[in-house]
């Protein structure tokens, strides 16, 4: 049985992974420059790409299962073992390409996660500076201490 349809499916899946990688790089730049509106639009674009990636993955699983004749162990290496020599080389190249793009995706997603975490720390620090916790001006017994509450940013009684 020929693996041509499986190879075509894998190539479109790889193309979608490259699209996600470029979105990840663009997201890094937007996070660095603090362009929130554009980041929100990019996240929507990323969600659409992930949705189509999921559909392509389901198609790949079906084609892999039909190529192998089983529904379990539908890995790319199992397909390469059963493929003809010319198709085997193509499948092995695709495996290497998937490995490379997954490593790149992992690295860019880790960086974006760190940048987001740092931005959240900055926001928390800024909020703490704007709305400091009240400290007791008078001595009270430790048992009688009440929980410190944040003062509101705006005085509602004014």
PDB file of C-alpha atoms in Angstrom:
ATOM      1  CA  UNK A   1       0.000   0.000   0.000  1.00  0.00           C
ATOM      2  CA  UNK A   2       1.296   3.460  -0.907  1.00  0.00           C
ATOM      3  CA  UNK A   3       1.912   6.137   1.698  1.00  0.00           C
ATOM      4  CA  UNK A   4       1.405   9.083  -0.651  1.00  0.00           C
ATOM      5  CA  UNK A   5      -1.788  10.361   0.978  1.00  0.00           C
ATOM      6  CA  UNK A   6      -0.165   9.979   4.398  1.00  0.00           C
ATOM      7  CA  UNK A   7       2.885  11.937   3.224  1.00  0.00           C
ATOM      8  CA  UNK A   8       0.674  14.722   1.850  1.00  0.00           C
ATOM      9  CA  UNK A   9      -1.208  14.845   5.128  1.00  0.00           C
ATOM     10  CA  UNK A  10       2.053  14.993   7.085  1.00  0.00           C
ATOM     11  CA  UNK A  11       3.394  17.775   4.880  1.00  0.00           C
ATOM     12  CA  UNK A  12       0.289  19.910   5.467  1.00  0.00           C
ATOM     13  CA  UNK A  13       0.571  19.167   9.200  1.00  0.00           C
ATOM     14  CA  UNK A  14       4.213  20.252   9.144  1.00  0.00           C
ATOM     15  CA  UNK A  15       3.263  23.425   7.289  1.00  0.00           C
ATOM     16  CA  UNK A  16       0.710  24.217  10.010  1.00  0.00           C
ATOM     17  CA  UNK A  17       3.403  23.686  12.663  1.00  0.00           C
ATOM     18  CA  UNK A  18       5.623  26.179  10.847  1.00  0.00           C
ATOM     19  CA  UNK A  19       2.733  28.643  10.828  1.00  0.00           C
ATOM     20  CA  UNK A  20       2.367  28.224  14.601  1.00  0.00           C
ATOM     21  CA  UNK A  21       6.094  28.797  15.007  1.00  0.00           C
ATOM     22  CA  UNK A  22       5.935  32.054  13.062  1.00  0.00           C
ATOM     23  CA  UNK A  23       2.943  33.109  15.173  1.00  0.00           C
ATOM     24  CA  UNK A  24       5.004  32.313  18.273  1.00  0.00           C
ATOM     25  CA  UNK A  25       7.870  34.490  17.052  1.00  0.00           C
ATOM     26  CA  UNK A  26       5.476  37.321  16.309  1.00  0.00           C
ATOM     27  CA  UNK A  27       3.935  36.883  19.764  1.00  0.00           C
ATOM     28  CA  UNK A  28       7.402  37.236  21.311  1.00  0.00           C
ATOM     29  CA  UNK A  29       7.914  40.574  19.577  1.00  0.00           C
ATOM     30  CA  UNK A  30       4.473  41.803  20.633  1.00  0.00           C
ATOM     31  CA  UNK A  31       5.133  40.799  24.239  1.00  0.00           C
ATOM     32  CA  UNK A  32       8.476  42.593  24.209  1.00  0.00           C
ATOM     33  CA  UNK A  33       6.964  45.797  22.840  1.00  0.00           C
ATOM     34  CA  UNK A  34       3.824  45.562  25.045  1.00  0.00           C
ATOM     35  CA  UNK A  35       1.339  45.864  22.159  1.00  0.00           C
ATOM     36  CA  UNK A  36      -1.690  44.332  23.839  1.00  0.00           C
ATOM     37  CA  UNK A  37      -4.345  44.971  21.175  1.00  0.00           C
ATOM     38  CA  UNK A  38      -2.241  43.355  18.467  1.00  0.00           C
ATOM     39  CA  UNK A  39      -1.419  40.492  20.839  1.00  0.00           C
ATOM     40  CA  UNK A  40      -5.123  39.798  21.362  1.00  0.00           C
ATOM     41  CA  UNK A  41      -5.649  39.617  17.591  1.00  0.00           C
ATOM     42  CA  UNK A  42      -2.656  37.324  17.239  1.00  0.00           C
ATOM     43  CA  UNK A  43      -3.998  35.025  19.942  1.00  0.00           C
ATOM     44  CA  UNK A  44      -7.244  34.701  17.996  1.00  0.00           C
ATOM     45  CA  UNK A  45      -5.229  33.858  14.895  1.00  0.00           C
ATOM     46  CA  UNK A  46      -3.283  31.288  16.918  1.00  0.00           C
ATOM     47  CA  UNK A  47      -6.512  29.700  18.186  1.00  0.00           C
ATOM     48  CA  UNK A  48      -7.753  29.328  14.608  1.00  0.00           C
ATOM     49  CA  UNK A  49      -4.441  27.754  13.585  1.00  0.00           C
ATOM     50  CA  UNK A  50      -4.627  25.340  16.515  1.00  0.00           C
ATOM     51  CA  UNK A  51      -8.149  24.358  15.550  1.00  0.00           C
ATOM     52  CA  UNK A  52      -7.120  23.552  11.982  1.00  0.00           C
ATOM     53  CA  UNK A  53      -4.037  21.748  13.317  1.00  0.00           C
ATOM     54  CA  UNK A  54      -6.274  19.529  15.406  1.00  0.00           C
ATOM     55  CA  UNK A  55      -8.385  18.675  12.348  1.00  0.00           C
ATOM     56  CA  UNK A  56      -5.255  17.856  10.345  1.00  0.00           C
ATOM     57  CA  UNK A  57      -4.000  15.660  13.184  1.00  0.00           C
ATOM     58  CA  UNK A  58      -7.267  13.708  13.239  1.00  0.00           C
ATOM     59  CA  UNK A  59      -6.979  13.205   9.486  1.00  0.00           C
ATOM     60  CA  UNK A  60      -3.365  12.060   9.910  1.00  0.00           C
ATOM     61  CA  UNK A  61      -4.388   9.533  12.556  1.00  0.00           C
ATOM     62  CA  UNK A  62      -7.065   8.093  10.263  1.00  0.00           C
ATOM     63  CA  UNK A  63      -4.665   7.843   7.332  1.00  0.00           C
ATOM     64  CA  UNK A  64      -1.972   6.312   9.512  1.00  0.00           C
ATOM     65  CA  UNK A  65      -4.410   3.733  10.871  1.00  0.00           C
ATOM     66  CA  UNK A  66      -5.552   2.808   7.352  1.00  0.00           C
ATOM     67  CA  UNK A  67      -1.940   2.629   6.118  1.00  0.00           C
ATOM     68  CA  UNK A  68      -0.839   0.385   8.981  1.00  0.00           C
ATOM     69  CA  UNK A  69      -4.089  -1.542   9.196  1.00  0.00           C
ATOM     70  CA  UNK A  70      -4.260  -1.095  12.976  1.00  0.00           C
ATOM     71  CA  UNK A  71      -5.572   1.653  15.212  1.00  0.00           C
ATOM     72  CA  UNK A  72      -2.870   1.409  17.861  1.00  0.00           C
ATOM     73  CA  UNK A  73       0.819   2.318  17.534  1.00  0.00           C
ATOM     74  CA  UNK A  74       0.096   4.779  14.752  1.00  0.00           C
ATOM     75  CA  UNK A  75       3.473   6.445  14.997  1.00  0.00           C
ATOM     76  CA  UNK A  76       5.477   7.886  12.179  1.00  0.00           C
ATOM     77  CA  UNK A  77       8.325   5.458  12.821  1.00  0.00           C
ATOM     78  CA  UNK A  78       5.913   2.513  12.509  1.00  0.00           C
ATOM     79  CA  UNK A  79       4.785   3.904   9.157  1.00  0.00           C
ATOM     80  CA  UNK A  80       8.392   4.310   8.016  1.00  0.00           C
ATOM     81  CA  UNK A  81       9.111   0.667   8.822  1.00  0.00           C
ATOM     82  CA  UNK A  82       6.232  -0.543   6.632  1.00  0.00           C
ATOM     83  CA  UNK A  83       6.765   1.930   3.775  1.00  0.00           C
ATOM     84  CA  UNK A  84       8.600   1.290   0.537  1.00  0.00           C
ATOM     85  CA  UNK A  85      12.247   2.460   0.439  1.00  0.00           C
ATOM     86  CA  UNK A  86      11.561   5.700  -1.473  1.00  0.00           C
ATOM     87  CA  UNK A  87       8.667   6.600   0.797  1.00  0.00           C
ATOM     88  CA  UNK A  88      10.678   5.562   3.856  1.00  0.00           C
ATOM     89  CA  UNK A  89      13.271   8.256   3.131  1.00  0.00           C
ATOM     90  CA  UNK A  90      10.555  10.863   2.774  1.00  0.00           C
ATOM     91  CA  UNK A  91       8.925   9.771   6.030  1.00  0.00           C
ATOM     92  CA  UNK A  92      12.275   9.853   7.833  1.00  0.00           C
ATOM     93  CA  UNK A  93      12.909  13.394   6.577  1.00  0.00           C
ATOM     94  CA  UNK A  94       9.452  14.376   7.774  1.00  0.00           C
ATOM     95  CA  UNK A  95      10.205  12.844  11.197  1.00  0.00           C
ATOM     96  CA  UNK A  96      13.354  14.965  11.452  1.00  0.00           C
ATOM     97  CA  UNK A  97      11.441  18.056  10.358  1.00  0.00           C
ATOM     98  CA  UNK A  98       8.746  17.421  12.969  1.00  0.00           C
ATOM     99  CA  UNK A  99      11.389  16.955  15.646  1.00  0.00           C
ATOM    100  CA  UNK A 100      13.102  20.227  14.668  1.00  0.00           C
ATOM    101  CA  UNK A 101       9.908  22.274  14.555  1.00  0.00           C
ATOM    102  CA  UNK A 102       8.713  20.840  17.880  1.00  0.00           C
ATOM    103  CA  UNK A 103      11.980  21.878  19.516  1.00  0.00           C
ATOM    104  CA  UNK A 104      11.656  25.370  18.057  1.00  0.00           C
ATOM    105  CA  UNK A 105       8.026  25.599  19.172  1.00  0.00           C
ATOM    106  CA  UNK A 106       8.936  24.446  22.674  1.00  0.00           C
ATOM    107  CA  UNK A 107      11.681  27.080  22.919  1.00  0.00           C
ATOM    108  CA  UNK A 108       9.541  29.979  21.669  1.00  0.00           C
ATOM    109  CA  UNK A 109       6.594  28.955  23.869  1.00  0.00           C
ATOM    110  CA  UNK A 110       8.864  28.772  26.923  1.00  0.00           C
ATOM    111  CA  UNK A 111      10.201  32.239  26.149  1.00  0.00           C
ATOM    112  CA  UNK A 112       6.686  33.623  25.680  1.00  0.00           C
ATOM    113  CA  UNK A 113       5.611  32.044  28.949  1.00  0.00           C
ATOM    114  CA  UNK A 114       8.534  33.680  30.765  1.00  0.00           C
ATOM    115  CA  UNK A 115       7.798  37.056  29.169  1.00  0.00           C
ATOM    116  CA  UNK A 116       4.142  36.797  30.180  1.00  0.00           C
ATOM    117  CA  UNK A 117       5.118  35.846  33.732  1.00  0.00           C
ATOM    118  CA  UNK A 118       7.464  38.835  33.969  1.00  0.00           C
ATOM    119  CA  UNK A 119       4.748  41.152  32.661  1.00  0.00           C
ATOM    120  CA  UNK A 120       2.353  39.825  35.307  1.00  0.00           C
ATOM    121  CA  UNK A 121       4.976  40.391  38.010  1.00  0.00           C
ATOM    122  CA  UNK A 122       5.392  43.958  36.788  1.00  0.00           C
ATOM    123  CA  UNK A 123       1.632  44.549  36.889  1.00  0.00           C
ATOM    124  CA  UNK A 124       1.444  43.132  40.414  1.00  0.00           C
ATOM    125  CA  UNK A 125       4.334  45.314  41.549  1.00  0.00           C
ATOM    126  CA  UNK A 126       2.721  48.391  40.005  1.00  0.00           C
ATOM    127  CA  UNK A 127      -0.601  47.613  41.677  1.00  0.00           C
ATOM    128  CA  UNK A 128       1.155  47.151  45.025  1.00  0.00           C
ATOM    129  CA  UNK A 129       2.819  50.528  44.589  1.00  0.00           C
ATOM    130  CA  UNK A 130      -0.469  52.234  43.694  1.00  0.00           C
ATOM    131  CA  UNK A 131      -2.478  50.552  46.423  1.00  0.00           C
ATOM    132  CA  UNK A 132      -0.155  49.766  49.335  1.00  0.00           C
ATOM    133  CA  UNK A 133      -1.436  47.748  52.255  1.00  0.00           C
ATOM    134  CA  UNK A 134      -2.339  49.782  55.290  1.00  0.00           C
ATOM    135  CA  UNK A 135       0.044  49.474  58.209  1.00  0.00           C
ATOM    136  CA  UNK A 136      -1.104  49.960  61.755  1.00  0.00           C
ATOM    137  CA  UNK A 137      -0.055  53.355  63.104  1.00  0.00           C
ATOM    138  CA  UNK A 138      -0.742  52.305  66.697  1.00  0.00           C
ATOM    139  CA  UNK A 139       0.441  49.273  68.596  1.00  0.00           C
ATOM    140  CA  UNK A 140      -2.157  46.531  69.019  1.00  0.00           C
ATOM    141  CA  UNK A 141      -1.941  43.180  70.668  1.00  0.00           C
ATOM    142  CA  UNK A 142      -0.865  40.467  68.212  1.00  0.00           C
ATOM    143  CA  UNK A 143      -4.040  38.476  68.909  1.00  0.00           C
ATOM    144  CA  UNK A 144      -6.206  41.510  68.240  1.00  0.00           C
ATOM    145  CA  UNK A 145      -4.616  42.289  64.878  1.00  0.00           C
ATOM    146  CA  UNK A 146      -7.045  42.341  62.025  1.00  0.00           C
ATOM    147  CA  UNK A 147      -6.249  41.280  58.527  1.00  0.00           C
ATOM    148  CA  UNK A 148      -4.722  44.074  56.470  1.00  0.00           C
ATOM    149  CA  UNK A 149      -7.003  45.090  53.662  1.00  0.00           C
ATOM    150  CA  UNK A 150      -6.062  47.045  50.598  1.00  0.00           C
ATOM    151  CA  UNK A 151      -7.400  50.529  50.335  1.00  0.00           C
ATOM    152  CA  UNK A 152      -9.421  51.171  47.227  1.00  0.00           C
ATOM    153  CA  UNK A 153      -7.745  53.160  44.489  1.00  0.00           C
ATOM    154  CA  UNK A 154     -10.602  55.665  44.489  1.00  0.00           C
ATOM    155  CA  UNK A 155     -12.342  56.960  47.593  1.00  0.00           C
ATOM    156  CA  UNK A 156     -16.030  56.252  47.106  1.00  0.00           C
ATOM    157  CA  UNK A 157     -17.077  58.616  49.906  1.00  0.00           C
ATOM    158  CA  UNK A 158     -15.591  61.692  48.288  1.00  0.00           C
TER     159      UNK A 158
END
